[in-house]
CSV table of C-alpha atoms in Angstrom, one decimal:
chain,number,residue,atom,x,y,z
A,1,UNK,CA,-9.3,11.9,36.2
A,2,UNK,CA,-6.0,11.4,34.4
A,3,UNK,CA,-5.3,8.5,31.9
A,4,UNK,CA,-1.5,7.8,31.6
A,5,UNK,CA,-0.6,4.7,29.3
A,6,UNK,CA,2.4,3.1,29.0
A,7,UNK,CA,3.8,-0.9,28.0
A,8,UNK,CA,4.1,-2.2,30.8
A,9,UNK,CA,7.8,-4.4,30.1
A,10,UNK,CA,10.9,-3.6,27.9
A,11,UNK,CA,14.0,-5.6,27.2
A,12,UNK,CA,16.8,-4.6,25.4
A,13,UNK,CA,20.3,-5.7,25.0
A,14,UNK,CA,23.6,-3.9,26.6
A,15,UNK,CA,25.0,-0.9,24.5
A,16,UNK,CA,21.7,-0.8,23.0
A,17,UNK,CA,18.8,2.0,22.6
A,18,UNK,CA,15.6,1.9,23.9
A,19,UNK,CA,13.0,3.8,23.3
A,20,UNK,CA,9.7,4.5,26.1
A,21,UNK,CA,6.7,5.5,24.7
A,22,UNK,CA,3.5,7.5,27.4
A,23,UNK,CA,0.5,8.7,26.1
A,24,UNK,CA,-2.1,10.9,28.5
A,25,UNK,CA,-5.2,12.6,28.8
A,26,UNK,CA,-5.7,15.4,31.4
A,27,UNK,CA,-7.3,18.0,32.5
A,28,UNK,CA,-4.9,20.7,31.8
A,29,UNK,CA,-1.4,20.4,31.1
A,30,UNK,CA,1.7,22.0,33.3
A,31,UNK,CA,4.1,19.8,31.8
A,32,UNK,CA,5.6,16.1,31.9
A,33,UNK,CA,8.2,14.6,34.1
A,34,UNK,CA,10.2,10.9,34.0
A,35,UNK,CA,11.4,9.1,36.9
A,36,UNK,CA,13.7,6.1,37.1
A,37,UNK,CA,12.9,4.1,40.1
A,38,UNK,CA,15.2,0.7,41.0
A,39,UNK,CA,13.5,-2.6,42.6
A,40,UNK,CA,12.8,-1.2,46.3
A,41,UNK,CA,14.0,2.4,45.8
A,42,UNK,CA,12.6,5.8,45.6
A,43,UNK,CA,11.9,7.3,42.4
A,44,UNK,CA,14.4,9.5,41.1
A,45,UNK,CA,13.9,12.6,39.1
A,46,UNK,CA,15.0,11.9,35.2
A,47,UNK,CA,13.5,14.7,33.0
A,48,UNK,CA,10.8,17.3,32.6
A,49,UNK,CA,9.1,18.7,29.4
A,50,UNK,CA,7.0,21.4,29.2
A,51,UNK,CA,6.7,22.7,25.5
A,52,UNK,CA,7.4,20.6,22.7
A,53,UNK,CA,10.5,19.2,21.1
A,54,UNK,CA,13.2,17.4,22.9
A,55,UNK,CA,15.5,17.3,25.8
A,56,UNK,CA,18.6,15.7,25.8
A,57,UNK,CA,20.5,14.9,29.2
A,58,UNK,CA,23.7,12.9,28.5
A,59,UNK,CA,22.5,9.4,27.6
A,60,UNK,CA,18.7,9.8,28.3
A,61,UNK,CA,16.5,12.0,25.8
A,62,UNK,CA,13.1,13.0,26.4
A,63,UNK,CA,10.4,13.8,24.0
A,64,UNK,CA,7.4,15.8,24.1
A,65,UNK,CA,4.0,16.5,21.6
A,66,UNK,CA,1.7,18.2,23.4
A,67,UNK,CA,-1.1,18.3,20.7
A,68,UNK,CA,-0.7,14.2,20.5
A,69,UNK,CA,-0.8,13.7,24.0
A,70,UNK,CA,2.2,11.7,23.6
A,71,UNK,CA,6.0,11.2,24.9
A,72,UNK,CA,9.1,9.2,24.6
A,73,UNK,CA,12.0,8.6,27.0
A,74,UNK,CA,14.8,7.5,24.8
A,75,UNK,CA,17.8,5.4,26.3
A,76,UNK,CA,20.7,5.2,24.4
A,77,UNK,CA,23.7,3.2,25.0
A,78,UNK,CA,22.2,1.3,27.6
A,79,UNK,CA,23.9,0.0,30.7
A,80,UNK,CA,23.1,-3.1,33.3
A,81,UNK,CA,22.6,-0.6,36.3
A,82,UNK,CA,19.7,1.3,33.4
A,83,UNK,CA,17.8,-2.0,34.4
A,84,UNK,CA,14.7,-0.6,36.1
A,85,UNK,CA,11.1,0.9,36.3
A,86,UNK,CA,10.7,4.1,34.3
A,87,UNK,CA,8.0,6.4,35.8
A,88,UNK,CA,5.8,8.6,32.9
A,89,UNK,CA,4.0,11.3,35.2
A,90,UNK,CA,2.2,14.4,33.6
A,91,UNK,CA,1.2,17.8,35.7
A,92,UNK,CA,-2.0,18.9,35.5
A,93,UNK,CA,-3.8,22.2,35.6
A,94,UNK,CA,-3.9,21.7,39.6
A,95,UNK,CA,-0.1,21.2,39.6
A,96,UNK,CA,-0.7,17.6,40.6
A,97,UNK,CA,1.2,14.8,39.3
A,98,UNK,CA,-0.5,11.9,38.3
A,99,UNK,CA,1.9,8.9,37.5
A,100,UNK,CA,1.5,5.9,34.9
A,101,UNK,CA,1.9,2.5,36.2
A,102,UNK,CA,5.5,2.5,34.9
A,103,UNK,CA,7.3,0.3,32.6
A,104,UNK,CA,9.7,-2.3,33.6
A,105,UNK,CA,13.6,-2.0,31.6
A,106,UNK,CA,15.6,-5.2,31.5
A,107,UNK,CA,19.5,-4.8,30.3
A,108,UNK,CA,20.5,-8.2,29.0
A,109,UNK,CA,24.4,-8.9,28.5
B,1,UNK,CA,22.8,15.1,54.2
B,2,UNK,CA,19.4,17.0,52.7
B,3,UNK,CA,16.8,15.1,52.1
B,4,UNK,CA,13.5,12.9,53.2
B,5,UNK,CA,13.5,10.5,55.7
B,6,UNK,CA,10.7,8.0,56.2
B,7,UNK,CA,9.9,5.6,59.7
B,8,UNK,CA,9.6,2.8,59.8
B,9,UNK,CA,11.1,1.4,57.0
B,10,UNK,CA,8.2,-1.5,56.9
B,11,UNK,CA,6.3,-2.1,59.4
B,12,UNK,CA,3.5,-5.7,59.8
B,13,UNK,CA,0.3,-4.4,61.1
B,14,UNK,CA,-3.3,-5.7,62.6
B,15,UNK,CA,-6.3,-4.8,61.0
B,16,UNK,CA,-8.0,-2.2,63.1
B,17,UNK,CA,-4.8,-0.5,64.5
B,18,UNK,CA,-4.3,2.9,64.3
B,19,UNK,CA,-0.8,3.6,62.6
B,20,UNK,CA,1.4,6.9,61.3
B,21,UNK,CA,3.2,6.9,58.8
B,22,UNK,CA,6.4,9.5,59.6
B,23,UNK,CA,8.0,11.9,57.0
B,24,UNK,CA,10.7,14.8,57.9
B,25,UNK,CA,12.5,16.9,54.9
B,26,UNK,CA,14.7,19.3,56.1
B,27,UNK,CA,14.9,21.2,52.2
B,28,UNK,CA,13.2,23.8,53.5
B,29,UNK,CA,10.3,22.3,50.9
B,30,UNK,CA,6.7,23.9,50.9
B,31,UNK,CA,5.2,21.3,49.4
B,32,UNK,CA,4.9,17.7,50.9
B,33,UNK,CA,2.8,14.6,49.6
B,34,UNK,CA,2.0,11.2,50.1
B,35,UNK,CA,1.9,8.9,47.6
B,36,UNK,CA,1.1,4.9,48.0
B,37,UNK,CA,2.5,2.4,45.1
B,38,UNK,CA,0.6,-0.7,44.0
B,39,UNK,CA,2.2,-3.2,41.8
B,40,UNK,CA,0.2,-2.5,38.5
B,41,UNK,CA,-1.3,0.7,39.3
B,42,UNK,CA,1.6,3.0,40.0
B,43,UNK,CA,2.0,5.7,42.3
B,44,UNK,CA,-1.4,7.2,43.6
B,45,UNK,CA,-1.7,10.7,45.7
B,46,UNK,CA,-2.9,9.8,48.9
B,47,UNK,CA,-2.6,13.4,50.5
B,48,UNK,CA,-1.0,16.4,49.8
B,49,UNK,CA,-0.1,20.3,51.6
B,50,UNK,CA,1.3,22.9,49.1
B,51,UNK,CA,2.6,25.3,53.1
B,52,UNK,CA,2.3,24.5,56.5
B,53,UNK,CA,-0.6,24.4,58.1
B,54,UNK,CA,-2.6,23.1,54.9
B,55,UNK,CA,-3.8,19.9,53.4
B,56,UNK,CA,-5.6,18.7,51.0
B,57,UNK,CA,-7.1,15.6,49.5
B,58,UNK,CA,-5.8,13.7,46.5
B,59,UNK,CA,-6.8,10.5,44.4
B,60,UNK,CA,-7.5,8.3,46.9
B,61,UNK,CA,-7.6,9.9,50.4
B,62,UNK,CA,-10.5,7.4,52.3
B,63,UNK,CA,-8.6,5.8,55.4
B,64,UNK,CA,-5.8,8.4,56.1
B,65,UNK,CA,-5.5,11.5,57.2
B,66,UNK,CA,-2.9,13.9,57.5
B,67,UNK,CA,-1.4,17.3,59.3
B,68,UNK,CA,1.5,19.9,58.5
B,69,UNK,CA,2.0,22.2,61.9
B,70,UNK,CA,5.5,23.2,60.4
B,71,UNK,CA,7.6,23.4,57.4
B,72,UNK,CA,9.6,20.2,57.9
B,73,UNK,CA,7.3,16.8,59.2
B,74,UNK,CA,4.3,15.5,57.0
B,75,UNK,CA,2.8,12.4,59.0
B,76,UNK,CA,0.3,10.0,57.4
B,77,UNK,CA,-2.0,8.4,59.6
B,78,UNK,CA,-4.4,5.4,59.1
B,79,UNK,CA,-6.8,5.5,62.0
B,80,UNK,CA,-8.1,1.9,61.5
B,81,UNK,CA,-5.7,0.1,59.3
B,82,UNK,CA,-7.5,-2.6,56.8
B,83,UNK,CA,-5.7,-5.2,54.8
B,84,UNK,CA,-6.3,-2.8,51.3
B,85,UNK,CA,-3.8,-0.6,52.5
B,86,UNK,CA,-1.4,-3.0,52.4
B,87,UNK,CA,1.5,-0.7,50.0
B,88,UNK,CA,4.5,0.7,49.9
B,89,UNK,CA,3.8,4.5,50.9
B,90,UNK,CA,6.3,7.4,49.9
B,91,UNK,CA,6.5,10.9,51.2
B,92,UNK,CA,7.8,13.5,48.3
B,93,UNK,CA,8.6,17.0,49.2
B,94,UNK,CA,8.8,20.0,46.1
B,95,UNK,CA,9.7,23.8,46.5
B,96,UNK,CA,6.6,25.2,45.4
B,97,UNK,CA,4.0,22.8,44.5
B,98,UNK,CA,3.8,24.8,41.4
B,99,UNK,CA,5.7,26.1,37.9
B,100,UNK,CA,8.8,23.7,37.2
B,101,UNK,CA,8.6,22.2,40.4
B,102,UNK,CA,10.2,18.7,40.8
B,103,UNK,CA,9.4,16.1,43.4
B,104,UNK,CA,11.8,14.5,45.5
B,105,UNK,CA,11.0,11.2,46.9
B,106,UNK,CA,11.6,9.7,50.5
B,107,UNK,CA,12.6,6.0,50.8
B,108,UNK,CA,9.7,4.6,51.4
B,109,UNK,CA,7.5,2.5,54.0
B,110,UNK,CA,6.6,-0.9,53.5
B,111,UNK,CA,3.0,-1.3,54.9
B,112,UNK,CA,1.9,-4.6,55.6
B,113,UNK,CA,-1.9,-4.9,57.5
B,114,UNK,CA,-3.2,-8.2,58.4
């Protein structure tokens, strides 16, 4: 099985940054994907890592380290509508996604 | 507009009924799951088929079954619903099932079995 950790609550203050840390164990590795999901929504695709280093998409950053197991989703001038769950969900040598138990973001004005 | 759509939206069922779950994508997607999200445990495949006419079991498939006869509809069905499947269940569609692929969620269905 899969072991995806994550903290389970964040807050952090308007124009702020915030930073996610997910740590896994699998069996086999096909890369590393975040998802932003809103009280009673869908999840939405955010980022997806495959080799190490970092990926930068306008105000969220992802970062990977395969050989520590480890990533970060980085949230930089954060916004009130940024308040929600954030989704740490790794690929594994099947090509199926196994998802942490998400970590809750609260913006506070 | 492309997407997923899931029926019902939520739905308040009796223990022992049978019930199906609906899911459509019209994304021309190969690949269709079935997740089911706890609070505290995150999302958990239920089911999954990487092309039409297969399926295949995923992290916790006891209680449901599924079937893919075309491209486009993935319906989840519990044959005798039980109060632990009491969820919200999404339906996630990706080109490929493989490579880069990314997942794209449906809305959801709120399952509640009594």
């Amino acid at each position: 099985g899969q072991n995806i950790d994550q903290p389970t609550e964040m807050t952090a203050t308007e124009g702020a940054i915030v930073q996610i840390n997910c740590t896994y164990q699998t069996s086999g590795f096909n890369g590393l994907f975040w998802y932003q999901q809103h009280a009673g929504e869908a999840p939405t695709f955010l980022s997806y890592n495959v080799l190490d280093g970092l990926e930068e998409k306008g105000r969220f950053s992802s970062f990977l380290s395969r050989s520590k197991g480890y990533s970060y989703l980085l949230l930089k001038e954060l916004q009130m509508k940024d308040s929600a769950s954030y989704l740490c969900a790794v690929r594994d040598g099947d090509y199926k996604l196994s998802f942490g138990a998400g970590t809750t973001v609260t913006v506070r004005a | 507009i492309a997407g997923i759509t899931q029926a019902p939206t939520s739905q308040i069922l009796a223990a022992g009924r049978r019930m199906t779950l609906r899911c459509t994508q019209d994304m021309r997607h190969n690949a269709m799951y079935w997740y089911r999200q706890d609070l505290g445990l995150g999302l958990r495949l239920i089911h999954y088929s990487n092309t039409a006419g297969t399926t295949g079991k995923g992290e916790v498939p006891d209680g449901y079954s599924v079937s893919r006869a075309n491209t486009d509809d993935f319906p989840l069905t519990l044959a005798s619903a039980v109060p632990s499947q009491t969820s919200v269940y999404f339906c996630a569609s990706s080109e490929s099932g493989g490579g880069t692929d990314t997942q794209y969620f449906g809305p959801g269905t709120r399952l509640t079995v009594l």
